[in-house]
Amino acid sequence: MTARYCSLAQASAPAFAPGLAAERLGALISGRRMWVNNTVLHYYFFDRDSDGSVITDPEAGRAQRVSWVGGKKQRDVVRECFEEWRSLGIGLSFVEVGDRSEAELRIGFQLGDGSWSTVGKDALRVGLNERTMNFGWDLTVPGERGTALHEIGHALGMLHEHQSPFAGIHWDDEAVYTDLAGPPNFWSRDKTFFNILRKLDPREVNGSVWDPQSIMEYPFSAGLILEPEQFRAGLNPPGVLSEADKEFVRRWYPPAGPPGPAELVPFRSVPLRLGPAGQADFVIEPPETREYTVGTFGDGDTVVVVFEERDGEPRYLTAQDDGGTPRNATVKARLVKGRRYFVRVRLYSDWGSGETAVMCW
């Protein structure tokens, strides 16, 4: 029987400024969806009676409203899987919150809508009352825990392994289209192409070698893969984190070292040096809404993230990614006097990358 597959939403390719050096363009493509290391990702489970949407049953052809709210056992599986990723010692942490406005990741359990997730920072483009992740079938059934690990992998910035150009997979295209058009997926040809047959840019894949054991690899039944020959009878990944999965996230999100000194400052401009590529001034102006203006760093590109400290933990407020175009980036956040805020800048340039931070009160 054909497996139920994760379905990523189709998105247009990003546009970058013309004339970028190949090395820099490669860095932007590979890292555009990855979080700034040491980010605390907050996740929220939809919990209101009003949380839901109308979907069509592909078998019956009837439209009906289906809730996004999941039961405790389903939520517990997802919690355990967040903990499994965290326990790898990566430089990201995960905190469950009860307020959707505080969450970068907002999770639903709408049966019939498939299992899917936004990829990495794409979650920041989704409205606060919309899902960034959904589980469309029962995660407590034996063998389905891997679905939660897989979707969280997407949330960390990982893509489908079978779409790697390094896999060397030769598909029987029409057999794939036919298989996915039927139950339990009922996919269109466009959706099948986007999620299975389409090859990824080599600069954005999870690694330089295909990993058929990856949690990001789909299982495939016999007759869909023509080459490599050993997978003609089917491809059956174990549904757990592979060693390559672990190495990938540890490379992107290395464990944080001991914290360096953070400068506590009043509401004023603070020069922040970022090494050989330049410096920036953060302009913090009263009263409540303050605008952080970040200058360009040489010919580099920047990502700016603003956190608020609550109970000793940073809570995400907003972010700005200049998208590969060297220019001034403006980040606005509503600040309240008496609270602490944390601003992190990550620089991408031909000089490499660097980070700095400032605390303000």
XYZ file of C-alpha atoms in Angstrom:
361
model
C 0.000 0.000 0.000
C 1.237 3.483 -0.833
C 2.421 5.473 2.175
C 0.870 8.772 3.212
C 3.291 11.523 2.318
C 4.205 14.950 3.630
C 3.214 17.668 1.165
C 5.088 20.969 1.151
C 3.327 24.058 -0.148
C 4.555 25.209 -3.523
C 6.516 28.453 -3.389
C 8.201 30.593 -6.015
C 11.974 30.632 -6.177
C 13.585 33.562 -4.324
C 14.963 36.486 -6.307
C 18.455 37.716 -5.503
C 20.230 40.869 -6.557
C 22.061 40.514 -9.889
C 25.835 40.332 -9.950
C 26.342 38.455 -6.693
C 29.521 36.408 -6.479
C 28.888 32.679 -6.910
C 30.181 31.879 -3.409
C 27.941 34.475 -1.816
C 24.908 33.453 -3.835
C 25.473 29.853 -2.795
C 25.610 30.871 0.867
C 22.377 32.826 0.541
C 20.554 29.973 -1.166
C 21.749 27.338 1.278
C 21.026 29.415 4.361
C 17.992 31.502 3.441
C 15.566 29.335 5.423
C 17.823 28.449 8.343
C 17.307 30.040 11.740
C 19.926 32.184 13.412
C 21.790 29.860 15.735
C 20.853 30.024 19.441
C 17.264 30.955 18.554
C 14.551 29.779 20.940
C 11.696 28.429 18.793
C 8.324 28.636 20.497
C 5.578 26.236 19.438
C 1.846 26.383 20.053
C -0.957 23.843 19.613
C -4.256 25.248 18.348
C -6.796 24.824 21.134
C -9.964 26.810 20.432
C -13.304 25.577 19.160
C -13.026 28.181 16.413
C -9.683 26.806 15.193
C -10.475 24.887 12.021
C -11.222 25.244 8.317
C -13.334 23.769 5.542
C -11.685 21.045 3.463
C -12.976 18.636 0.830
C -12.943 14.883 1.343
C -11.232 13.666 -1.882
C -13.017 10.301 -1.775
C -16.524 11.498 -0.971
C -16.186 14.868 -2.722
C -17.928 16.614 0.180
C -16.699 19.794 1.846
C -16.833 19.982 5.614
C -15.334 21.968 8.449
C -12.631 20.062 10.322
C -11.000 21.159 13.580
C -7.280 21.867 13.946
C -7.274 20.822 17.604
C -5.500 17.591 18.528
C -5.836 15.336 21.537
C -3.299 15.074 24.352
C -1.744 11.834 23.040
C -1.131 13.447 19.660
C 0.380 16.540 21.258
C 2.584 14.384 23.473
C 4.094 12.653 20.436
C 5.042 16.029 18.973
C 6.467 17.207 22.307
C 8.612 14.074 22.521
C 9.905 14.643 19.003
C 10.863 18.246 19.703
C 12.772 16.918 22.702
C 14.519 14.291 20.557
C 15.805 16.966 18.168
C 16.843 19.182 21.098
C 18.646 16.330 22.843
C 21.140 16.201 19.964
C 22.806 19.175 21.625
C 22.020 21.618 18.827
C 22.118 25.385 19.228
C 18.328 25.703 19.025
C 15.868 25.163 21.837
C 12.100 24.629 21.835
C 9.566 26.049 24.272
C 5.838 25.316 24.248
C 3.688 28.421 24.773
C -0.026 28.918 25.347
C -0.318 32.151 23.351
C -0.194 31.858 19.566
C 1.177 35.396 19.259
C 4.367 34.225 20.989
C 4.935 31.228 18.697
C 6.981 30.948 15.527
C 5.597 27.418 15.023
C 1.803 26.923 15.258
C 0.645 23.339 15.035
C -2.683 21.831 13.986
C -4.011 18.283 13.740
C -6.562 18.593 10.943
C -7.438 15.124 9.701
C -7.708 14.967 5.928
C -5.390 17.896 5.205
C -2.219 15.813 5.089
C 0.941 16.299 7.106
C 3.107 19.265 6.203
C 5.205 22.114 7.545
C 6.681 25.382 6.429
C 10.453 25.157 5.974
C 12.616 27.024 8.478
C 12.139 30.794 8.523
C 9.271 30.568 6.019
C 7.161 30.156 9.170
C 7.656 33.862 9.868
C 5.588 34.735 6.794
C 2.482 32.950 8.066
C -0.299 34.833 9.866
C -0.626 34.358 13.628
C -3.980 32.600 13.262
C -2.731 30.196 10.609
C -0.859 26.918 10.895
C 2.815 26.543 10.114
C 2.584 22.762 10.626
C -0.201 20.183 10.383
C -0.559 16.495 11.163
C -3.247 14.905 9.034
C -3.284 11.403 10.513
C -2.893 9.614 13.845
C 0.664 9.950 15.145
C 0.069 7.357 17.877
C -0.242 4.494 15.369
C 2.916 2.332 15.281
C 5.372 3.657 12.719
C 3.887 7.165 12.536
C 6.119 8.856 15.112
C 8.562 9.460 12.279
C 6.005 11.816 10.717
C 6.434 14.216 13.646
C 10.234 13.989 13.456
C 10.004 14.628 9.700
C 7.815 17.750 9.981
C 9.987 19.200 12.732
C 12.948 18.571 10.422
C 11.235 20.824 7.869
C 10.683 23.447 10.585
C 14.457 23.385 11.195
C 15.107 24.066 7.500
C 15.535 20.540 6.087
C 14.133 19.475 2.705
C 13.061 16.153 1.186
C 15.998 13.818 0.775
C 14.711 11.970 -2.312
C 14.743 15.289 -4.209
C 18.484 15.664 -3.762
C 20.279 15.871 -7.137
C 22.971 13.692 -5.558
C 20.551 10.769 -5.166
C 20.801 9.745 -8.797
C 17.193 8.505 -8.727
C 15.676 7.648 -12.098
C 11.913 7.528 -11.652
C 9.204 5.840 -13.640
C 7.437 9.200 -13.847
C 4.035 7.992 -14.986
C 3.995 5.229 -12.384
C 4.694 7.851 -9.708
C 1.936 10.154 -10.961
C -0.551 7.275 -11.074
C 0.397 5.993 -7.639
C 0.069 9.376 -5.928
C -3.207 10.225 -7.700
C -4.953 7.427 -5.800
C -5.558 6.806 -2.106
C -4.446 7.737 0.442
C -2.807 10.886 -1.015
C -5.014 11.929 -3.972
C -2.326 14.281 -5.281
C -2.470 16.294 -8.483
C 0.339 15.968 -11.005
C 1.666 19.386 -9.960
C 1.814 18.397 -6.291
C 3.504 15.101 -7.135
C 6.092 16.818 -9.292
C 6.835 19.482 -6.662
C 7.195 17.032 -3.767
C 8.784 14.023 -5.477
C 10.058 14.347 -9.037
C 11.459 17.888 -8.916
C 15.211 18.080 -8.252
C 16.452 20.594 -5.681
C 19.220 23.097 -6.282
C 22.470 21.393 -5.124
C 23.131 24.424 -2.899
C 19.992 23.927 -0.791
C 19.993 20.184 -0.105
C 20.637 18.640 3.313
C 24.078 17.331 2.408
C 26.486 16.577 -0.421
C 25.625 12.847 -0.327
C 22.178 11.283 -0.585
C 21.057 9.619 2.638
C 18.363 6.973 1.958
C 18.098 6.382 5.728
C 17.210 10.016 6.487
C 14.075 10.973 8.410
C 13.498 13.358 5.481
C 13.341 10.454 2.990
C 9.946 9.121 1.842
C 9.341 5.375 1.662
C 8.501 4.173 -1.850
C 6.840 0.982 -2.968
C 8.199 -1.304 -5.702
C 8.083 -0.157 -9.299
C 8.468 3.596 -8.802
C 12.283 3.823 -8.791
C 14.123 2.447 -11.822
C 17.637 3.394 -10.673
C 19.570 2.834 -8.423
C 18.815 -0.808 -9.071
C 18.782 -1.850 -5.398
C 15.674 0.313 -4.843
C 13.543 -1.103 -7.657
C 11.883 -3.344 -5.092
C 11.151 -0.347 -2.876
C 12.823 2.110 -0.536
C 12.034 1.809 3.166
C 13.829 4.259 5.484
C 13.565 3.310 9.180
C 11.650 6.423 10.261
C 14.246 7.576 12.802
C 16.952 10.245 12.804
C 19.918 9.021 10.808
C 23.519 9.883 11.606
C 23.559 12.219 8.593
C 20.434 14.008 9.891
C 22.155 14.581 13.224
C 25.356 15.787 11.575
C 23.450 18.225 9.359
C 21.617 20.016 12.191
C 24.703 20.043 14.413
C 26.648 21.681 11.595
C 24.015 24.381 11.034
C 23.173 24.809 14.716
C 26.317 24.128 16.732
C 25.958 24.177 20.517
C 26.401 27.614 22.019
C 29.656 28.333 23.784
C 29.869 30.245 27.044
C 28.005 33.563 26.760
C 30.086 36.610 26.103
C 29.551 39.943 27.826
C 26.333 41.709 26.872
C 26.179 45.465 27.219
C 23.238 46.892 29.146
C 22.449 50.274 27.659
C 19.798 52.979 27.983
C 17.766 54.116 24.978
C 20.519 55.483 22.788
C 22.584 54.549 19.743
C 25.020 51.720 20.353
C 27.889 50.972 17.902
C 28.235 47.222 17.359
C 31.396 45.936 15.719
C 31.117 42.808 13.600
C 34.739 42.170 12.747
C 36.295 42.773 9.322
C 33.027 43.391 7.514
C 32.005 46.592 9.326
C 29.741 47.825 12.085
C 26.161 48.943 12.714
C 24.320 51.464 14.847
C 21.093 50.489 16.571
C 18.949 53.553 17.154
C 16.600 53.034 20.106
C 14.148 55.886 20.515
C 11.428 56.474 23.125
C 8.589 56.249 23.940
C 7.091 52.776 23.251
C 7.694 51.990 19.589
C 11.344 52.113 18.728
C 12.932 51.636 15.337
C 16.159 49.691 14.931
C 17.996 50.902 11.822
C 20.784 48.611 10.660
C 23.313 49.818 8.086
C 24.844 47.671 5.375
C 27.985 45.753 6.320
C 30.488 46.332 3.521
C 29.087 44.315 0.643
C 27.534 41.732 2.977
C 23.979 40.701 3.708
C 22.287 40.656 7.075
C 19.676 38.897 9.143
C 18.454 40.705 12.249
C 16.393 39.045 14.975
C 14.831 40.792 17.984
C 13.964 38.914 21.183
C 12.288 39.938 24.409
C 13.493 38.399 27.651
C 10.690 36.819 29.697
C 11.401 34.752 32.816
C 15.017 34.405 31.789
C 14.145 33.090 28.317
C 14.254 35.057 25.040
C 10.899 35.324 23.274
C 10.949 35.997 19.549
C 9.496 39.356 18.504
C 10.432 40.023 14.901
C 13.108 39.543 12.266
C 14.403 41.074 9.054
C 16.324 39.297 6.308
C 17.565 41.587 3.550
C 17.209 38.775 1.004
C 20.686 39.070 -0.459
C 20.450 42.745 -1.416
C 23.074 44.886 0.347
C 21.012 47.784 1.700
C 19.738 49.338 4.886
C 17.365 47.013 6.730
C 14.806 48.430 9.159
C 13.432 46.313 11.957
C 10.535 47.643 14.024
C 9.418 46.190 17.340
C 7.126 47.474 20.065
C 9.176 47.763 23.246
C 8.031 48.353 26.805
C 10.241 50.302 29.190
C 11.516 48.184 32.050
C 11.828 44.946 30.060
C 14.986 43.572 28.550
C 15.417 43.039 24.823
C 17.998 41.070 22.900
C 19.056 41.897 19.344
C 21.155 39.500 17.296
C 22.708 40.278 13.925
C 24.045 37.590 11.639
C 26.198 38.707 8.740
C 26.611 36.789 5.490
C 29.416 38.064 3.298
C 32.525 37.065 1.433
C 34.297 37.391 4.802
C 32.142 34.697 6.379
C 29.631 35.282 9.121
C 29.593 36.779 12.558
C 27.192 37.507 15.378
C 26.819 40.147 18.017
C 24.158 41.158 20.491
C 23.082 44.020 22.715
C 20.765 44.106 25.693
C 18.689 47.215 26.159
C 16.297 48.294 28.864
